[in-house]
Coordinates of C-alpha atoms and ligand atoms in Angstrom, one line a residue:
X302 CA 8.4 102.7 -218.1
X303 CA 9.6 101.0 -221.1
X304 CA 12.2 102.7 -223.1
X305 CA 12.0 102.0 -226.8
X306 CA 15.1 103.3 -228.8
X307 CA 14.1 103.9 -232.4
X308 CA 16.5 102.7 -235.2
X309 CA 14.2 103.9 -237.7
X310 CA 12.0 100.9 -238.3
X311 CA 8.4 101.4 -240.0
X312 CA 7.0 99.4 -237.2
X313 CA 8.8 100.9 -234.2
X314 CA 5.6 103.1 -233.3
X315 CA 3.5 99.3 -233.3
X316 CA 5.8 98.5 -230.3
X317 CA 4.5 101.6 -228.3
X318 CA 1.3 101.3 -229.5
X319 CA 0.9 97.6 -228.4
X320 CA 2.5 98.6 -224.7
X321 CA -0.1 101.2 -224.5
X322 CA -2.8 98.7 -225.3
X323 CA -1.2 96.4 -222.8
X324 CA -1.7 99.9 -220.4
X325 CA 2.2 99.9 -220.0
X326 CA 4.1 103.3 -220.2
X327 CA 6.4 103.3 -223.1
X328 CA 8.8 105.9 -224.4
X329 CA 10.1 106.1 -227.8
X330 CA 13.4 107.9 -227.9
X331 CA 16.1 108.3 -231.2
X332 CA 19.0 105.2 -230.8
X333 CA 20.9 108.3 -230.3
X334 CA 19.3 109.1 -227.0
X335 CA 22.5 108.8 -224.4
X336 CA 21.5 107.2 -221.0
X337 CA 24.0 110.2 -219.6
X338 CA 20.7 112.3 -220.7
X339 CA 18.2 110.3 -219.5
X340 CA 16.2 112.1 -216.0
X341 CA 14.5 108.2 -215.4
X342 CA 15.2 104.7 -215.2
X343 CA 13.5 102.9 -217.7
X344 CA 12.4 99.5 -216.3
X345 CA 13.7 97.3 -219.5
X346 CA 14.6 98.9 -223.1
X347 CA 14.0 97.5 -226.5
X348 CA 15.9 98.4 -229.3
X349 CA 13.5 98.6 -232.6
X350 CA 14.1 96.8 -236.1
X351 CA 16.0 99.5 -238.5
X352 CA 16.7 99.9 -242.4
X353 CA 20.6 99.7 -242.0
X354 CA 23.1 96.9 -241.6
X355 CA 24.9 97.0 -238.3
X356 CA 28.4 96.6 -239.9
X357 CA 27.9 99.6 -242.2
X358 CA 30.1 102.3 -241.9
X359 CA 27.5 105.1 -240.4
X360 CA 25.3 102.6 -239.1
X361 CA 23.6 103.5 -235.9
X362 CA 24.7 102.2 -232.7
X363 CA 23.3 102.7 -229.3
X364 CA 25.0 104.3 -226.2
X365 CA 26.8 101.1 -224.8
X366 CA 26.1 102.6 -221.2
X367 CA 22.6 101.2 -221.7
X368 CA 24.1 97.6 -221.3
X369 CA 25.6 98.8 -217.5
X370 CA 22.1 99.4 -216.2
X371 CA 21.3 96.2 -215.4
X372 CA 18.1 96.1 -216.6
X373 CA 16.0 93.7 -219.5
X374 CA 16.7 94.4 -222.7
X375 CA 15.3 93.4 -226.0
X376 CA 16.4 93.7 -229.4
X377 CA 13.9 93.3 -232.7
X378 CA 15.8 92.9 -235.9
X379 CA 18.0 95.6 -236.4
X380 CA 18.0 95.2 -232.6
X381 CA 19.0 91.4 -232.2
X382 CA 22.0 92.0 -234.7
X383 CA 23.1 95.2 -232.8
X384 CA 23.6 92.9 -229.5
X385 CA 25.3 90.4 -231.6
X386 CA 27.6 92.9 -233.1
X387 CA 28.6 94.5 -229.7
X388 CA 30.2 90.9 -229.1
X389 CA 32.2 90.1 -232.4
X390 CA 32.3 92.2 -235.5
X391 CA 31.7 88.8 -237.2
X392 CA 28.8 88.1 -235.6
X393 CA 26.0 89.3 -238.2
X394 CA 26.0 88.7 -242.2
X395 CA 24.1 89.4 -245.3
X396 CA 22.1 86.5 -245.4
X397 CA 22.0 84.5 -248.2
X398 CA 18.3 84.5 -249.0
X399 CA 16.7 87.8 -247.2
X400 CA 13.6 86.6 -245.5
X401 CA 10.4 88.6 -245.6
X402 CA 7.0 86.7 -244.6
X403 CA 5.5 84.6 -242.4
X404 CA 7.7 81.7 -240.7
X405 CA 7.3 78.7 -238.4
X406 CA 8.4 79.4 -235.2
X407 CA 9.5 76.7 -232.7
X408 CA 10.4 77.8 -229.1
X409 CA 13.3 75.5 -228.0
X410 CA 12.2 73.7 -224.6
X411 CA 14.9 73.3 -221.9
X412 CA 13.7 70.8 -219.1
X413 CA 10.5 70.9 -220.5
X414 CA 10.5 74.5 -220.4
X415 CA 9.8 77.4 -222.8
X416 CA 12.0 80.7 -222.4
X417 CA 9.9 82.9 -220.2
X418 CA 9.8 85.0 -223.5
X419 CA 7.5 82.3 -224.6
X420 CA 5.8 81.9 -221.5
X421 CA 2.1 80.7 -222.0
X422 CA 2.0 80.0 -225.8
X423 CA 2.4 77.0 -228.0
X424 CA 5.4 75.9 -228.4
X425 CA 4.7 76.4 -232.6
X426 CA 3.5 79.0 -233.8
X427 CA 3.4 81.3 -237.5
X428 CA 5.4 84.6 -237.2
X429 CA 6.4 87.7 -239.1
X430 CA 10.1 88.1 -240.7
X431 CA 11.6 90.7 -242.5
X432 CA 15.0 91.2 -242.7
X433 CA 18.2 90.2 -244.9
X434 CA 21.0 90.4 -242.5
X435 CA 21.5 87.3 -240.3
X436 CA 23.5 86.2 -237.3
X437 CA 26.4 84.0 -238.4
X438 CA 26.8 83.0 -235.0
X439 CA 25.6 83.3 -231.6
X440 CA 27.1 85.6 -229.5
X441 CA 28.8 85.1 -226.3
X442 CA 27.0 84.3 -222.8
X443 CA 23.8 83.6 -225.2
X444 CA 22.0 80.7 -225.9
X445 CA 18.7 79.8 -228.7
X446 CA 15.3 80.1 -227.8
X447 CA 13.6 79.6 -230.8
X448 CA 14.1 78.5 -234.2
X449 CA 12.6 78.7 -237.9
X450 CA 13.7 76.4 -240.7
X451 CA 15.4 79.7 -242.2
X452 CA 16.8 81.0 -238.7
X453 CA 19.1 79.0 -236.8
X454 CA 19.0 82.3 -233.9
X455 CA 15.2 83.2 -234.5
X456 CA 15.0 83.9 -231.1
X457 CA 18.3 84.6 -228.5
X458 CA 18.9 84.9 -224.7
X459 CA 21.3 85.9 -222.2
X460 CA 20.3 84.5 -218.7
X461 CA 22.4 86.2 -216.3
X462 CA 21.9 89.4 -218.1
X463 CA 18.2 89.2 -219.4
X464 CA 18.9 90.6 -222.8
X465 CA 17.3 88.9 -225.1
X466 CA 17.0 88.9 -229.2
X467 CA 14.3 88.7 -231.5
X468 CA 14.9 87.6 -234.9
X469 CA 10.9 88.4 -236.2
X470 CA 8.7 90.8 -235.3
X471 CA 6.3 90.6 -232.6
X472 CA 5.0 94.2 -233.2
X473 CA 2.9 93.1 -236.6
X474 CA -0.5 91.8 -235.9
X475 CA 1.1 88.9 -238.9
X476 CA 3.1 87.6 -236.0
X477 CA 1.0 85.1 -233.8
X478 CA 0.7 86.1 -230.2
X479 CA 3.0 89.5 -230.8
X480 CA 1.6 91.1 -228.2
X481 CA 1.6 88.0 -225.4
X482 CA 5.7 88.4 -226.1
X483 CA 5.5 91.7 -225.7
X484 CA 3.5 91.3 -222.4
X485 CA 6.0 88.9 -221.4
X486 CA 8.7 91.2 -221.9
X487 CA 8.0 94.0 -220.5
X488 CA 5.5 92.8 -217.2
X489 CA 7.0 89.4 -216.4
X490 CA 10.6 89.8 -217.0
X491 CA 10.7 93.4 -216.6
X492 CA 8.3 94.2 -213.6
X493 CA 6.6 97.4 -215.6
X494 CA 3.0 98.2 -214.3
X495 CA 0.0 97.6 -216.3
X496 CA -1.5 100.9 -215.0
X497 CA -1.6 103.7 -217.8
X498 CA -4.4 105.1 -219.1
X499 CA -5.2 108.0 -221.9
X500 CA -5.5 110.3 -218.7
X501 CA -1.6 109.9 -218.4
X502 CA -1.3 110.4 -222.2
X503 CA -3.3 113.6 -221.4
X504 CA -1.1 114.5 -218.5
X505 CA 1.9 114.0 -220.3
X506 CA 1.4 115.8 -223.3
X507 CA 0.3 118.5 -221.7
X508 CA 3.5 118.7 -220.0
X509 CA 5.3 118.3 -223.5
X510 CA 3.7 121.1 -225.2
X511 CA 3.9 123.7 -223.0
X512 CA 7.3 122.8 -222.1
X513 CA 8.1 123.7 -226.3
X514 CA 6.0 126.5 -226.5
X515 CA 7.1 128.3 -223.5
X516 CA 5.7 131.4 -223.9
X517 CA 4.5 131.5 -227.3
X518 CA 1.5 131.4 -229.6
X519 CA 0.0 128.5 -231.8
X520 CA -1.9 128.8 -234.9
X521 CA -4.2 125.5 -235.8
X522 CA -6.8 125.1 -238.8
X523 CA -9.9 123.5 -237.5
X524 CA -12.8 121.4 -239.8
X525 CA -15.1 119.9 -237.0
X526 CA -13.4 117.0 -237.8
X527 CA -12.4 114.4 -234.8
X528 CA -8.5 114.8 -235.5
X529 CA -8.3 118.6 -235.1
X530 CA -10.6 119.2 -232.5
X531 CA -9.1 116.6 -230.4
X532 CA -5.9 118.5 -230.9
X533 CA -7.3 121.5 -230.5
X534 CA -9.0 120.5 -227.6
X535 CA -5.3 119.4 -226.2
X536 CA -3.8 122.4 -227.0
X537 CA -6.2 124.5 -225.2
X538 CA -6.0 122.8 -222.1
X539 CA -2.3 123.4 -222.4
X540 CA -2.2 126.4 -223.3
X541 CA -5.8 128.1 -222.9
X542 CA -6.0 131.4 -225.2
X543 CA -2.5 131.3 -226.7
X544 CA -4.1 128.6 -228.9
X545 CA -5.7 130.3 -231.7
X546 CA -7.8 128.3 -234.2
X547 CA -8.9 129.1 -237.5
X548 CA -11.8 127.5 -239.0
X549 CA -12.2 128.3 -243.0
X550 CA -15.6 128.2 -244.0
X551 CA -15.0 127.5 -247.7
X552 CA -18.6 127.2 -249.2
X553 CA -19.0 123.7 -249.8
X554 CA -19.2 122.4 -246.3
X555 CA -22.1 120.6 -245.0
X556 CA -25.8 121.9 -244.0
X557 CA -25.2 124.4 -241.0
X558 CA -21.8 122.8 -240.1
X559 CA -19.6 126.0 -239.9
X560 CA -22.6 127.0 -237.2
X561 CA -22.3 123.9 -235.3
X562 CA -18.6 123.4 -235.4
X563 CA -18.3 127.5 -234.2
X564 CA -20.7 126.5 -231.2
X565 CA -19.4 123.4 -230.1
X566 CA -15.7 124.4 -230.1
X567 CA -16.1 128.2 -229.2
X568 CA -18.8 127.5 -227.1
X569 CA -19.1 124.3 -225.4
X570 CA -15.3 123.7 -225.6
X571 CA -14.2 127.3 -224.6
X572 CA -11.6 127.4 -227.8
X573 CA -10.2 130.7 -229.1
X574 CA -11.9 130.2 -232.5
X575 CA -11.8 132.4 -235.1
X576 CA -14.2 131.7 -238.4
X577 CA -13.5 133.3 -241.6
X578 CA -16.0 133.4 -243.9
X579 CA -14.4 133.0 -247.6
X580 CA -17.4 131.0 -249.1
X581 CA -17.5 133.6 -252.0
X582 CA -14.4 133.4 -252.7
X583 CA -14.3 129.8 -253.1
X584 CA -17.4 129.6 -255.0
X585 CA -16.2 132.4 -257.4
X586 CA -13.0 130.6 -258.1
X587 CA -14.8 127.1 -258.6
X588 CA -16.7 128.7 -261.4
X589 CA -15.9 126.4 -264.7
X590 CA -14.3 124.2 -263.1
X591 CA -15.3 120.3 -263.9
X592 CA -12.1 118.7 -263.1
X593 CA -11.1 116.6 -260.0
X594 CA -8.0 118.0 -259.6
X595 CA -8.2 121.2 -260.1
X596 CA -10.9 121.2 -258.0
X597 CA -8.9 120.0 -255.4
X598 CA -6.1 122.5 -256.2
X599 CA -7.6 125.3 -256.1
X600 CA -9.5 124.7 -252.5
X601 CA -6.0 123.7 -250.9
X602 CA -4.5 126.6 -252.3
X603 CA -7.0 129.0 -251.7
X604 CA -7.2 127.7 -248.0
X605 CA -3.8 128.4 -247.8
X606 CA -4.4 132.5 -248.4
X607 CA -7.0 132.6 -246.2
X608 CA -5.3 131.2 -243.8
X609 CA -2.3 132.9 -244.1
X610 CA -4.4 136.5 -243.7
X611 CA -6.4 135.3 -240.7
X612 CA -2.9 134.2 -239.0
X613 CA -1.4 137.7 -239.8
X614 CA -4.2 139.2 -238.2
X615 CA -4.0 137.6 -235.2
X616 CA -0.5 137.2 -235.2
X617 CA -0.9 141.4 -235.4
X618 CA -3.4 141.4 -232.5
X619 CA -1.3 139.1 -230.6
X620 CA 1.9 141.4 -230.6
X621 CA -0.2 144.6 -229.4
X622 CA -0.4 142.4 -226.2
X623 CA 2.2 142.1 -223.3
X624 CA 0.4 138.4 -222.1
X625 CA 2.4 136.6 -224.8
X626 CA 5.2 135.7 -226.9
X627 CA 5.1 135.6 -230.7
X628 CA 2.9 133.2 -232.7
X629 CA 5.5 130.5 -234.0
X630 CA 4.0 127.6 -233.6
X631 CA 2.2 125.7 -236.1
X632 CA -1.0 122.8 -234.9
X633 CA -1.3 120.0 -237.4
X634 CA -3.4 116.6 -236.1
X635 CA -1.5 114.5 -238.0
X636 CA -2.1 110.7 -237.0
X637 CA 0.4 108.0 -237.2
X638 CA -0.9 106.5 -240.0
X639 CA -0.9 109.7 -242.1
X640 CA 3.2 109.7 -241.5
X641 CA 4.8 108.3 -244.3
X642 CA 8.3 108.5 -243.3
X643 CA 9.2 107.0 -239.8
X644 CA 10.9 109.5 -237.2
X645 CA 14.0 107.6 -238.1
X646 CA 16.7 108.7 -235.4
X647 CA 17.4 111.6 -237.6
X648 CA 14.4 112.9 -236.4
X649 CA 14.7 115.5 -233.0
X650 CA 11.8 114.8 -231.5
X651 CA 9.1 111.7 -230.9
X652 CA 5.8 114.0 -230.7
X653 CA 7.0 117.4 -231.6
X654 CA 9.0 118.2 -235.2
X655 CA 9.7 120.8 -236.8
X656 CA 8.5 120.9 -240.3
X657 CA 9.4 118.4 -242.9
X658 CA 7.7 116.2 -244.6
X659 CA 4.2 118.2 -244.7
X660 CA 2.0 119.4 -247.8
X661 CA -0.3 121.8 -246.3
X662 CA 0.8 124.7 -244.8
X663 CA 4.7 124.1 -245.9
X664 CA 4.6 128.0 -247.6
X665 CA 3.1 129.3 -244.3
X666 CA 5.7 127.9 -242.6
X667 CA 8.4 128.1 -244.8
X668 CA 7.4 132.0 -244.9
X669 CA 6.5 133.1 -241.5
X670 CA 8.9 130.7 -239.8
X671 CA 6.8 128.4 -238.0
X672 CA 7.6 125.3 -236.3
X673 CA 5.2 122.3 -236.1
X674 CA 3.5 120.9 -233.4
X675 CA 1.9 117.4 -234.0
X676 CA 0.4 115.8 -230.5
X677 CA -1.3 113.0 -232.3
X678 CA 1.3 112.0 -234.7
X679 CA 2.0 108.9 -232.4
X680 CA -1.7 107.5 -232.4
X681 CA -4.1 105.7 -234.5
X682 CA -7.5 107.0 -235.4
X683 CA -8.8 104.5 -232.3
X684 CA -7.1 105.9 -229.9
X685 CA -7.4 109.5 -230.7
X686 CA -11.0 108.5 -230.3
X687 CA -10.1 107.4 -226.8
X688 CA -8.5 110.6 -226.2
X689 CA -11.2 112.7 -227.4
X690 CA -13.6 111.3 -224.9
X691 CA -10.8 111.7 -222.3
X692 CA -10.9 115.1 -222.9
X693 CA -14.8 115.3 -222.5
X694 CA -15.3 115.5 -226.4
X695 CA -19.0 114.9 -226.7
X696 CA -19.7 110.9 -228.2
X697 CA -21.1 112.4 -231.9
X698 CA -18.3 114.9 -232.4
X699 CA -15.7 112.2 -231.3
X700 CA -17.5 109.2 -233.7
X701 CA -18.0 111.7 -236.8
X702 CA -17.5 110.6 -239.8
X703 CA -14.4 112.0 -242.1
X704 CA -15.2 114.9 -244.4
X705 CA -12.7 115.6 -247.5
X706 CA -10.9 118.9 -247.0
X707 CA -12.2 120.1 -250.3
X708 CA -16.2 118.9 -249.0
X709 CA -18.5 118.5 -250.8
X710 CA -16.9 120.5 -254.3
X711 CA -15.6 116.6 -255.1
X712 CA -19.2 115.2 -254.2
X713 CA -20.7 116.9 -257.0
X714 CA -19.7 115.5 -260.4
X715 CA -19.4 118.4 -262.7
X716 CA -19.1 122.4 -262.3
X717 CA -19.8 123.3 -258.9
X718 CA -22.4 125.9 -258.7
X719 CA -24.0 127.4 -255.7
X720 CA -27.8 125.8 -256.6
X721 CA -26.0 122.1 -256.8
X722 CA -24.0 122.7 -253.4
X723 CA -27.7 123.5 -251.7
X724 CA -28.9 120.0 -253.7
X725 CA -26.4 117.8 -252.2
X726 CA -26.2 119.5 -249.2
X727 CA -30.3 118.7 -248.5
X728 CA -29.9 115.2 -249.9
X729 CA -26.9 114.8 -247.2
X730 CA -28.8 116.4 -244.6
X731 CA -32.0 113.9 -245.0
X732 CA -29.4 111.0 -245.2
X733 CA -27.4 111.4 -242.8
X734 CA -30.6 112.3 -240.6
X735 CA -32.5 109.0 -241.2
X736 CA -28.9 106.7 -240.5
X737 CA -28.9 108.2 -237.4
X738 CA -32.2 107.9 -236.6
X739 CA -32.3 104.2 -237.7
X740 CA -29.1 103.5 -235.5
X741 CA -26.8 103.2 -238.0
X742 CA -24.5 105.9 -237.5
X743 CA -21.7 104.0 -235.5
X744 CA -22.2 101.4 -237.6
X745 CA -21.2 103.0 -241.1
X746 CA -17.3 104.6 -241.2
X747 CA -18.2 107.2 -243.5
X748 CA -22.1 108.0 -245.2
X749 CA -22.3 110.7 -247.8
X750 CA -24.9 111.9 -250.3
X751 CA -23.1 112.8 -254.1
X752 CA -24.8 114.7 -256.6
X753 CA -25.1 113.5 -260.3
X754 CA -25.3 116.5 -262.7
X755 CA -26.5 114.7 -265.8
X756 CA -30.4 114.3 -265.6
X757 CA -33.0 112.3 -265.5
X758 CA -36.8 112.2 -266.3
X759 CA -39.3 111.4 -264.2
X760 CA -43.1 112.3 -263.6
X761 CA -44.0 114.3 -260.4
X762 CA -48.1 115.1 -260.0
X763 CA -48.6 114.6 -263.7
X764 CA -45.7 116.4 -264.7
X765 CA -42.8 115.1 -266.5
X766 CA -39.7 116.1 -264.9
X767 CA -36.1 116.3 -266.1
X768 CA -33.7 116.7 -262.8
X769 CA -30.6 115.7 -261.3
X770 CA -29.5 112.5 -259.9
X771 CA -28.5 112.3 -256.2
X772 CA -25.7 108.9 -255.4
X773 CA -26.2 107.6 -251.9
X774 CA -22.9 106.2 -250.4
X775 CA -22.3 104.6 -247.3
X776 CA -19.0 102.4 -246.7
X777 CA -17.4 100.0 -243.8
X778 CA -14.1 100.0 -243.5
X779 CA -11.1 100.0 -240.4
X780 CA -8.7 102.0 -242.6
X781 CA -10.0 103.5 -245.2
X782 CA -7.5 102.0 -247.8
X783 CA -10.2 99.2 -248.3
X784 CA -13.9 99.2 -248.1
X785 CA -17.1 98.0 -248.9
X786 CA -20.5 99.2 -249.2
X787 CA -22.9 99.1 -246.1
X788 CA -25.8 96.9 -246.5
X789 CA -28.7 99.2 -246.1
X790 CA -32.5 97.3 -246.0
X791 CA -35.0 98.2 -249.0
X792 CA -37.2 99.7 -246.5
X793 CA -34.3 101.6 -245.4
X794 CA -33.7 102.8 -248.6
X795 CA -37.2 103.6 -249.8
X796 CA -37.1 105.4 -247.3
X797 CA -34.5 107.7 -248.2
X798 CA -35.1 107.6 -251.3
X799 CA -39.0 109.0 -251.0
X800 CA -37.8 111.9 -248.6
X801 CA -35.1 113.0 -250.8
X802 CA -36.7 113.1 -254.3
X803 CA -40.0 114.5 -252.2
X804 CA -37.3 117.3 -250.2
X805 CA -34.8 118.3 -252.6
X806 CA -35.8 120.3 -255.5
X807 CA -34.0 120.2 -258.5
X808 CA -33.5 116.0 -257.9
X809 CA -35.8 112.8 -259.4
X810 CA -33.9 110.2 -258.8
X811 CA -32.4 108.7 -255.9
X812 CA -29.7 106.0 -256.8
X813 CA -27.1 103.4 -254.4
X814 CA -23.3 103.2 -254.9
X815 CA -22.5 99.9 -254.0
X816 CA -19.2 99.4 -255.6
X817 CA -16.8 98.5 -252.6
X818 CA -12.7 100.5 -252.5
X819 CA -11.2 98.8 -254.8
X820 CA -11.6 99.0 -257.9
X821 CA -14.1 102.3 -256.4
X822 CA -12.8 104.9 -254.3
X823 CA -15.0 105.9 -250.9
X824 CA -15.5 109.3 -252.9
X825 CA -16.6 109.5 -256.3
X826 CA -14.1 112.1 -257.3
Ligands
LIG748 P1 -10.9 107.8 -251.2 O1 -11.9 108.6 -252.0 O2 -9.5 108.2 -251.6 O3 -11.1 108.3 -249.7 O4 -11.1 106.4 -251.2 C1 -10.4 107.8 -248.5 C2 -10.7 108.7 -247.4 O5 -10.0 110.0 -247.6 C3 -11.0 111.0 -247.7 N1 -10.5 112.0 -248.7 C4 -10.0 113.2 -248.5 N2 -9.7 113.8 -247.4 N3 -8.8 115.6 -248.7 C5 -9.2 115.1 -247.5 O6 -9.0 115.7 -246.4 C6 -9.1 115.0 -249.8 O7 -8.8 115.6 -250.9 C7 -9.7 113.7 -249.8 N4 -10.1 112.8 -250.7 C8 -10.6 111.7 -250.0 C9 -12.3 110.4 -247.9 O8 -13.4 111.2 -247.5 C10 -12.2 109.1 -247.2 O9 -12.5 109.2 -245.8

């Protein structure tokens, strides 16, 4: 195993995450993690990139026991300057010009040689950099590896000792063969084993969780989508019945999906599901309303109440029983990427934190007390794919598109009204039906019919018609901050086109979004 102690980088989770794709267990612990703590010998330790400057007053420093183990070490950034500064308060500076970017890298030969580091690249190649502080000089016992023309110590080593310094980051996909340095690292010069899997991930986490719940209850929303049923899934195998999730059928979900979602999860998945049926509730309090936002607004916040009462409820029926502690615990599938602050080493925990930094249910657990459980919050959309299948996740539920939280209320342009939310959810229905059935499903990230509210005329068996308009949209993208539309073919799209205008009553015109994210967004509002 590979310890990685987190100075609060934004790219320390890329450093477990490429380990794991190189199948190598990693850790990621807070620099403040003492080695007198540790129950395991970590096989080599890297210490991350950070925002502070090592000679700060306050400035994180890492247990100095670490360096007695006699294992690898490597330091990235923050990391490098940390080793330097152990050695000579005057080793690291401000630099003079910060350097953020892309840099040429040359690995210093010695005997015709390479550093082990570098072992099996090019001697040149382009690399990531961001940093302002510098070393001013090398420290003692340590000689230079690599160069660039704006970093005299780009890359540092100390033979006898194997600790070595990076300089740039070989975490960033920007940094030419990152991960082959990684590699390097932690299977040539440390010895780690190239043998985990999701099953350990599994394993693990399963330990985790019910090591912090102990006896207690959790509470979890479900949508059918693949983040929370992959962490409900987890959580029941962890924790079987005392995982209690809530599915909120708020009226503008798709055709039959509150059905299907119930069955697979309750059924097929043996979850302890509750649905609660507040469709008219929703649909009531959507009346009049035309705007984006306040469309958006009112769903989360009414999700919120309904919530709320379906957690009291059970949190009732769970204190009549002796099985069971109290319901504390909060379930949120939270992915790395959604994590907009990095678990700096402020942070208590890697997978499991208590609740900061969270829109949702903050109230809830502000009010009721509860504490946060996020098993996912160290993955990216990829591998929680991986680890849905681990858990035996069925391929279509684990491939699903995303679905907005406030459905298909933002995919109609206008008031939402009961008659238009049967329109759209038709059109969707014979969409998404034919992609699959053309093969195109995996191929699209996310395919969604949208229903214009302004009309159209038309003629339909000699009759004029004046109906709605129905938007077909269908997008690729890897992360959903860019996109562009999916190239369907014109028979494709007749097609579609035919069977919705022939299917959906109340629709005469069938039209194609093809704008691609940006200027557009994937969703129209
Ligand atoms: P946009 O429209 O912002 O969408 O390009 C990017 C991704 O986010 C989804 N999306 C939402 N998801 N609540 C959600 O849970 C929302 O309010 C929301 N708005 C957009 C969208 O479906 C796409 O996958």
């Amino acid at each position: 195993t590979i310890l990685t102690l987190d100075f609060g980088s934004q790219y320390t989770h890329l450093i477990t995450r490429r380990l794991r794709d190189l199948h190598v267990y990693s850790e990621m612990l807070p620099c403040t993690q003492k080695l007198a703590d540790l129950d395991w010998k970590p096989a080599g330790i890297i210490l991350s990139g950070g925002p502070s400057s090592v000679y700060e007053e306050g400035a994180p420093h890492v247990d100095p026991a670490y360096f007695d183990l006699n294992v690898p070490i490597l330091g990235i950034c923050y990391g490098l300057q940390e080793i330097a500064y152990r050695s000579g308060k005057d080793n690291v500076v401000a630099g003079v010009t910060r350097e953020f970017g892309h840099a040429d890298l040359k690995a210093r030969k010695v005997d015709g040689h390479v550093d082990r580091l570098f072992d099996g690249l090019e001697n040149e190649f382009k690399v990531w950099m961001s940093h302002g502080d510098k070393l001013a000089k090398l420290p003692e016992g340590f000689h230079t590896i690599a160069t660039t023309p704006n970093s005299e110590y780009a890359a540092i080593c100390h033979e006898s000792k194997h600790i070595y310094g990076l300089q740039l980051h070989p975490e960033v996909t920007h940094t030419e063969n990152g991960t082959k340095i990684l590699e390097n690292f932690a299977v040539k010069i440390c010895g780690a084993k190239q043998n985990w899997t999701m099953a350990n991930f599994v394993d693990q986490e399963i330990i985790r969780i019910r090591k912090f719940v102990g006896d207690g209850q959790v509470l979890g929303a479900v949508s059918g989508g693949v983040d929370s049923t992959v962490a409900a899934k987890l959580m029941q195998r962890a924790i079987g019945d005392r995982f209690h999730a809530v599915l909120v059928d708020n009226g503008v979900m798709r055709l039959n999906e509150c059905e299907q979602v119930k069955t697979m999860l309750s059924e097929h998945m043996g979850i302890n599901l509750t649905v609660a049926d507040a469709s008219k509730e929703f649909l009531d309090g959507l009346k009049g309303v035309t705007d984006p936002e306040k469309k958006r607004k009112f769903i989360g916040g009414k999700f919120i109440e309904v919530f709320e009462e379906e957690a009291k409820k059970i949190e009732a029926a769970a204190a009549k029983t002796d099985r069971a502690g109290p319901v504390e615990f909060f379930l949120q599938g939270t992915l790395y990427p959604d994590v907009i602050e990095s678990i700096s080493f402020k942070g208590p925990s890697a997978t499991i934190k208590t609740h900061h930094n969270l829109a949702l249910p903050q109230r809830m657990l502000d009010g009721q007390g509860l504490k946060l459980i996020e098993p996912l919050r160290e993955l990216f959309k990829d591998e929680v794919r991986d680890l849905g299948r681990q858990l035996g996740i069925p391929h279509d539920l684990v491939m699903r598109h995303p679905f907005p939280g406030p459905g298909l209320a933002i995919r109609i342009l206008g008031e939402v009204t009961p008659e238009r939310v049967e329109m759209v959810r038709q059109a969707d229905h014979i969409f998404i039906g034919m992609i699959r059935e053309w093969g195109l499903y995996d191929k699209i990230s996310q395919a969604f019919a949208a229903l214009d509210t302004s009309k159209a005329v038309g003629v339909m068996g000699d009759q004029r018609a004046y109906e709605h308009l129905i938007i077909l949209r269908a997008v690729e993208t890897t992360d959903f901050m860019t996109a562009k539309a999916f190239p369907f073919s014109h028979d494709f799209l007749n097609q579609v086109s035919t069977k919705i205008v022939n299917n959906v009553k109340g629709v005469c015109r069938v039209m194609l979004d093809i704008t691609s994210k940006p200027p557009a967004t994937i969703e129209l509002e």
